[in-house]
Amino acid sequence: MADVAATTAPIKNLSQGTLITGDISDLKKILRLYAIVVAVAVIPAAIFMRWDWLNPSFQEATGFFPQYGLMFLKGTINTLIVLAVSVFFGFLLAIPIGLVQVTGPWPLAWLARGFCTVIRGTPLLVQLWLFYYGIGEFLPLIPRDVWNSDILFGLSGITVKDILISAWPYALLAFTLNFAGYEGEIMRGAFAGVPKGELEAAKAFGMSKNKMLRRVWLPRAIHQALPTLTGEVVLQLQSTPLVATVTIADAFFVNTKVRQDLLIPYEPLMMLALLYMVLTAIVVLIFGRLEKLVPTKR
């Protein structure tokens, strides 16, 4: 028994920091190997591929200057708009959706659980098409005077018709609700995972419920949810090509146009893959920074 205890003692004495350091070291090795493979296989192949279509002065056989590089830039901006708007408003919705499942009352908790179940149980593409094509069935029922009215009472020059016939409202709504459904369940676990001792200590200091939520419960829950939130935002980024199915010219939409116009399948796909890899790295870095900034104690 003494020999067994002596053997297991070093294992028990391992600190969490040592384990984390080991995991990071393994991750660095994997990333280094991945970089070597990319450098050896992908970069030489890319050098001999056709990239002249990115040149602003590129001219098609018909004499037209398509400006594919500018189109890719605009498509990337549209991709970022869909991502940023859906994540921001989706997370704002996710906080009360997660909180009400923990605190009640039970009718609201039941509705929140049902919402998360429906969202997580159906594909995002189906949700997007239900909004885009489904709501369109009811547009003829809108009175003509409402249809042609200005959204800001004559100040904007934009009518209700301009909004409703565009794909943007439906895409943003579908992506926002989808993100809220997934993140709402994560926030439920984050709120429930905050130690009760911290909440009891806040009550002992005389904090009101609103002040305790604002200064203790919500910051701790967000801090616990941030690592998972990072993954959810990355998945949301990878889902943005779906907006191309409802005519929004995102990066994937432009990629498809280039492949169809020039009959070159690999170069646009490689550029699109590189774009999403870069955007993913930026998202991970931003949320890693946020994870350090969010306070865990007050």
Coordinates of C-alpha atoms in Angstrom, one line a residue:
M1 CA 0.0 0.0 0.0
A2 CA 2.9 2.4 0.8
D3 CA 4.3 1.8 -2.7
V4 CA 0.9 2.5 -4.3
A5 CA 0.6 5.7 -2.2
A6 CA 4.2 6.8 -3.2
T7 CA 3.4 6.1 -6.9
T8 CA 0.1 8.1 -6.8
A9 CA 1.4 11.0 -4.8
P10 CA 3.0 12.8 -7.7
I11 CA -0.3 12.5 -9.5
K12 CA -2.2 14.0 -6.6
N13 CA 0.3 16.8 -6.3
L14 CA 0.0 17.9 -9.9
S15 CA -1.4 21.5 -10.0
Q16 CA -4.1 22.7 -12.4
G17 CA -1.5 25.1 -13.8
T18 CA 0.8 22.2 -14.8
L19 CA -2.1 20.4 -16.6
I20 CA -3.1 23.6 -18.4
T21 CA 0.6 24.2 -19.4
G22 CA 0.8 20.7 -20.8
D23 CA -2.4 21.1 -22.8
I24 CA -1.2 24.4 -24.3
S25 CA 2.1 22.8 -25.2
D26 CA 0.3 20.0 -27.0
L27 CA -1.8 22.6 -28.8
K28 CA 1.2 24.5 -29.9
K29 CA 2.7 21.3 -31.4
I30 CA -0.4 20.6 -33.3
L31 CA -0.6 24.1 -34.6
R32 CA 3.1 24.0 -35.6
L33 CA 2.5 20.8 -37.5
Y34 CA -0.5 22.3 -39.2
A35 CA 1.5 25.3 -40.3
I36 CA 4.2 23.1 -41.7
V37 CA 1.7 21.1 -43.8
V38 CA 0.1 24.4 -45.1
A39 CA 3.5 25.8 -46.0
V40 CA 4.7 22.7 -47.8
A41 CA 1.5 21.7 -49.6
V42 CA -0.8 24.7 -50.0
I43 CA 1.4 27.7 -50.5
P44 CA 3.4 26.2 -53.5
A45 CA 0.2 25.1 -55.1
A46 CA -1.4 28.5 -54.6
I47 CA 1.6 30.2 -56.3
F48 CA 0.9 28.5 -59.6
M49 CA -2.9 29.0 -59.5
R50 CA -4.8 31.8 -61.2
W51 CA -5.2 34.9 -59.2
D52 CA -5.4 37.6 -61.8
W53 CA -9.2 38.0 -61.3
L54 CA -8.4 39.8 -58.0
N55 CA -6.7 42.6 -59.9
P56 CA -8.9 45.7 -60.2
S57 CA -7.9 46.0 -63.9
F58 CA -8.9 42.4 -64.7
Q59 CA -11.0 42.4 -67.9
E60 CA -13.3 39.6 -69.1
A61 CA -13.4 38.5 -72.7
T62 CA -16.5 40.6 -73.2
G63 CA -14.6 43.8 -72.2
F64 CA -16.3 44.0 -68.8
F65 CA -14.4 44.9 -65.6
P66 CA -16.1 42.8 -62.9
Q67 CA -14.0 44.0 -60.0
Y68 CA -14.1 40.6 -58.2
G69 CA -11.7 41.8 -55.5
L70 CA -14.0 44.7 -54.6
M71 CA -17.0 42.3 -54.6
F72 CA -15.1 40.0 -52.2
L73 CA -14.5 43.0 -49.9
K74 CA -18.1 44.0 -49.9
G75 CA -19.2 40.4 -49.4
T76 CA -16.9 40.2 -46.3
I77 CA -18.4 43.4 -44.9
N78 CA -21.9 41.9 -45.3
T79 CA -20.7 38.7 -43.6
L80 CA -19.4 40.7 -40.7
I81 CA -22.7 42.7 -40.5
V82 CA -24.7 39.5 -40.2
L83 CA -22.3 38.1 -37.6
A84 CA -22.1 41.2 -35.5
V85 CA -25.8 42.1 -35.4
S86 CA -27.0 38.6 -34.7
V87 CA -24.4 38.0 -32.0
F88 CA -25.0 41.3 -30.2
F89 CA -28.8 41.2 -30.2
G90 CA -28.9 37.4 -29.8
F91 CA -26.8 37.6 -26.7
L92 CA -29.0 40.4 -25.3
L93 CA -32.0 38.1 -25.7
A94 CA -30.1 35.1 -24.3
I95 CA -29.5 36.8 -20.9
P96 CA -33.2 37.0 -19.9
I97 CA -34.0 33.7 -21.6
G98 CA -31.3 32.0 -19.5
L99 CA -32.1 33.9 -16.3
V100 CA -35.9 33.3 -16.4
Q101 CA -35.3 29.5 -16.6
V102 CA -33.4 29.7 -13.3
T103 CA -35.5 32.2 -11.4
G104 CA -39.0 31.7 -12.8
P105 CA -41.9 32.3 -12.8
W106 CA -42.7 29.0 -14.2
P107 CA -44.8 30.2 -17.2
L108 CA -42.0 32.3 -18.5
A109 CA -39.5 29.5 -17.7
W110 CA -41.6 27.1 -19.7
L111 CA -41.9 29.5 -22.6
A112 CA -38.1 30.0 -22.6
R113 CA -37.4 26.3 -22.5
G114 CA -39.8 25.8 -25.4
F115 CA -38.2 28.5 -27.4
C116 CA -34.7 27.0 -26.9
T117 CA -36.0 23.5 -27.7
V118 CA -37.6 24.6 -31.0
I119 CA -34.6 26.7 -32.1
R120 CA -32.1 23.9 -31.2
G121 CA -34.3 21.2 -32.7
T122 CA -34.6 22.8 -36.2
P123 CA -31.9 23.6 -38.8
L124 CA -30.9 27.3 -39.2
L125 CA -31.6 27.0 -42.9
V126 CA -35.2 26.0 -42.3
Q127 CA -35.7 28.8 -39.9
L128 CA -34.2 31.3 -42.4
W129 CA -36.5 30.1 -45.2
L130 CA -39.5 30.1 -42.9
F131 CA -39.0 33.8 -42.3
Y132 CA -38.0 34.7 -45.8
Y133 CA -40.5 32.7 -47.8
G134 CA -43.2 32.2 -45.1
I135 CA -43.7 35.8 -44.1
G136 CA -43.8 36.8 -47.8
E137 CA -47.1 34.9 -48.1
F138 CA -48.7 37.5 -45.9
L139 CA -47.2 40.6 -47.6
P140 CA -50.2 41.1 -50.0
L141 CA -52.5 41.5 -46.9
I142 CA -50.7 44.7 -46.0
P143 CA -52.9 47.8 -46.9
R144 CA -51.4 49.8 -49.8
D145 CA -51.2 53.0 -47.7
V146 CA -49.1 51.2 -45.1
W147 CA -47.1 49.5 -47.8
N148 CA -46.0 52.8 -49.3
S149 CA -45.6 54.8 -46.1
D150 CA -42.3 56.2 -44.9
I151 CA -40.8 54.3 -41.9
L152 CA -39.8 57.7 -40.3
F153 CA -43.0 59.6 -41.3
G154 CA -41.5 61.1 -44.4
L155 CA -38.0 61.9 -43.1
S156 CA -36.0 58.8 -44.3
G157 CA -37.2 58.3 -47.9
I158 CA -37.4 54.6 -47.1
T159 CA -40.8 52.9 -47.3
V160 CA -42.2 49.9 -45.6
K161 CA -42.1 48.2 -48.9
D162 CA -38.3 48.8 -49.2
I163 CA -37.8 47.0 -45.9
L164 CA -40.2 44.1 -46.4
I165 CA -39.0 43.1 -49.9
S166 CA -35.3 43.0 -48.8
A167 CA -33.8 39.8 -47.5
W168 CA -31.8 41.6 -44.8
P169 CA -34.6 41.8 -42.1
Y170 CA -35.5 38.2 -42.4
A171 CA -31.9 37.0 -42.4
L172 CA -30.9 39.1 -39.4
L173 CA -34.1 38.0 -37.5
A174 CA -33.5 34.3 -38.2
F175 CA -29.8 34.5 -37.2
T176 CA -30.5 36.5 -34.1
L177 CA -33.2 34.2 -32.8
N178 CA -31.1 31.2 -33.6
F179 CA -28.1 32.5 -31.6
A180 CA -30.4 33.5 -28.8
G181 CA -31.9 30.0 -28.6
Y182 CA -28.5 28.3 -28.3
E183 CA -26.9 30.9 -26.1
G184 CA -30.0 31.1 -23.9
E185 CA -29.5 27.5 -22.9
I186 CA -25.8 28.2 -22.2
M187 CA -26.6 31.2 -20.0
R188 CA -29.1 29.1 -18.1
G189 CA -26.3 26.7 -17.2
A190 CA -24.0 29.7 -16.4
F191 CA -26.5 31.4 -14.1
A192 CA -27.2 28.0 -12.3
G193 CA -23.5 27.4 -12.0
V194 CA -22.7 30.5 -10.0
P195 CA -21.9 29.3 -6.4
K196 CA -24.8 30.0 -4.1
G197 CA -22.3 31.2 -1.4
E198 CA -21.4 34.2 -3.5
L199 CA -25.1 35.2 -3.9
E200 CA -25.7 34.7 -0.2
A201 CA -22.7 36.8 0.6
A202 CA -24.1 39.6 -1.7
K203 CA -27.4 39.4 0.2
A204 CA -25.6 39.6 3.5
F205 CA -24.0 42.8 2.3
G206 CA -27.5 44.2 1.9
M207 CA -27.5 44.2 -1.9
S208 CA -30.9 44.4 -3.6
K209 CA -31.8 41.8 -6.2
N210 CA -31.1 44.1 -9.1
K211 CA -27.8 45.2 -7.7
M212 CA -26.8 41.6 -6.9
L213 CA -27.7 40.6 -10.5
R214 CA -25.7 43.5 -11.9
R215 CA -22.6 43.3 -9.8
V216 CA -22.3 39.6 -8.9
W217 CA -24.5 37.2 -10.6
L218 CA -24.4 38.5 -14.2
P219 CA -20.6 39.1 -14.4
R220 CA -19.9 35.7 -12.9
A221 CA -22.3 34.0 -15.3
I222 CA -20.9 35.8 -18.3
H223 CA -17.4 34.9 -17.3
Q224 CA -18.3 31.2 -17.0
A225 CA -20.1 31.3 -20.4
L226 CA -17.4 33.2 -22.4
P227 CA -15.4 30.1 -23.4
T228 CA -18.5 28.4 -24.7
L229 CA -19.7 31.7 -26.2
T230 CA -16.5 31.9 -28.2
G231 CA -17.3 28.6 -29.8
E232 CA -20.9 29.7 -30.5
V233 CA -19.7 32.8 -32.2
V234 CA -17.3 30.8 -34.4
L235 CA -20.2 28.5 -35.4
Q236 CA -22.3 31.5 -36.1
L237 CA -19.6 32.8 -38.4
Q238 CA -19.4 29.5 -40.2
S239 CA -23.2 29.6 -40.7
T240 CA -23.3 33.0 -42.4
P241 CA -22.9 31.5 -45.9
L242 CA -26.6 30.4 -45.6
V243 CA -27.6 34.0 -46.2
A244 CA -26.5 33.5 -49.8
T245 CA -29.6 31.3 -50.3
V246 CA -31.8 34.4 -49.8
T247 CA -29.9 36.6 -52.2
I248 CA -27.6 38.4 -49.7
A249 CA -24.3 39.0 -51.4
D250 CA -21.9 37.8 -48.6
A251 CA -18.5 36.3 -49.2
F252 CA -19.8 32.9 -50.1
F253 CA -22.2 34.5 -52.6
V254 CA -19.4 36.3 -54.3
N255 CA -17.3 33.1 -54.2
T256 CA -20.0 31.2 -56.1
K257 CA -20.3 34.0 -58.7
V258 CA -16.5 33.9 -59.4
R259 CA -16.5 30.1 -59.8
Q260 CA -19.5 30.2 -62.2
D261 CA -18.2 33.2 -64.2
L262 CA -14.6 32.1 -64.6
L263 CA -15.0 28.3 -64.3
I264 CA -12.1 28.1 -61.7
P265 CA -13.3 26.0 -58.7
Y266 CA -10.2 26.0 -56.4
E267 CA -8.9 29.5 -56.2
P268 CA -12.1 31.2 -54.9
L269 CA -12.7 28.4 -52.5
M270 CA -9.1 28.6 -51.1
M271 CA -9.5 32.4 -50.7
L272 CA -12.8 31.9 -48.9
A273 CA -11.3 29.3 -46.6
L274 CA -8.4 31.6 -45.8
L275 CA -10.9 34.4 -45.1
Y276 CA -12.9 32.4 -42.6
M277 CA -9.7 31.1 -40.9
V278 CA -8.6 34.7 -40.4
L279 CA -12.0 35.8 -39.1
T280 CA -12.1 32.9 -36.8
A281 CA -8.7 33.7 -35.4
I282 CA -9.8 37.3 -34.8
V283 CA -12.9 36.1 -33.0
V284 CA -10.9 33.8 -30.7
L285 CA -8.4 36.5 -29.9
I286 CA -11.2 39.1 -29.1
F287 CA -13.1 36.8 -26.8
G288 CA -9.9 35.6 -25.2
R289 CA -9.2 39.2 -24.3
L290 CA -12.8 39.7 -23.1
E291 CA -12.5 36.7 -20.9
K292 CA -9.6 38.4 -19.0
L293 CA -11.4 41.7 -18.8
V294 CA -14.7 40.5 -17.3
P295 CA -14.5 40.7 -13.5
T296 CA -15.1 37.6 -11.4
K297 CA -15.3 39.4 -8.1
R298 CA -16.5 42.7 -6.8

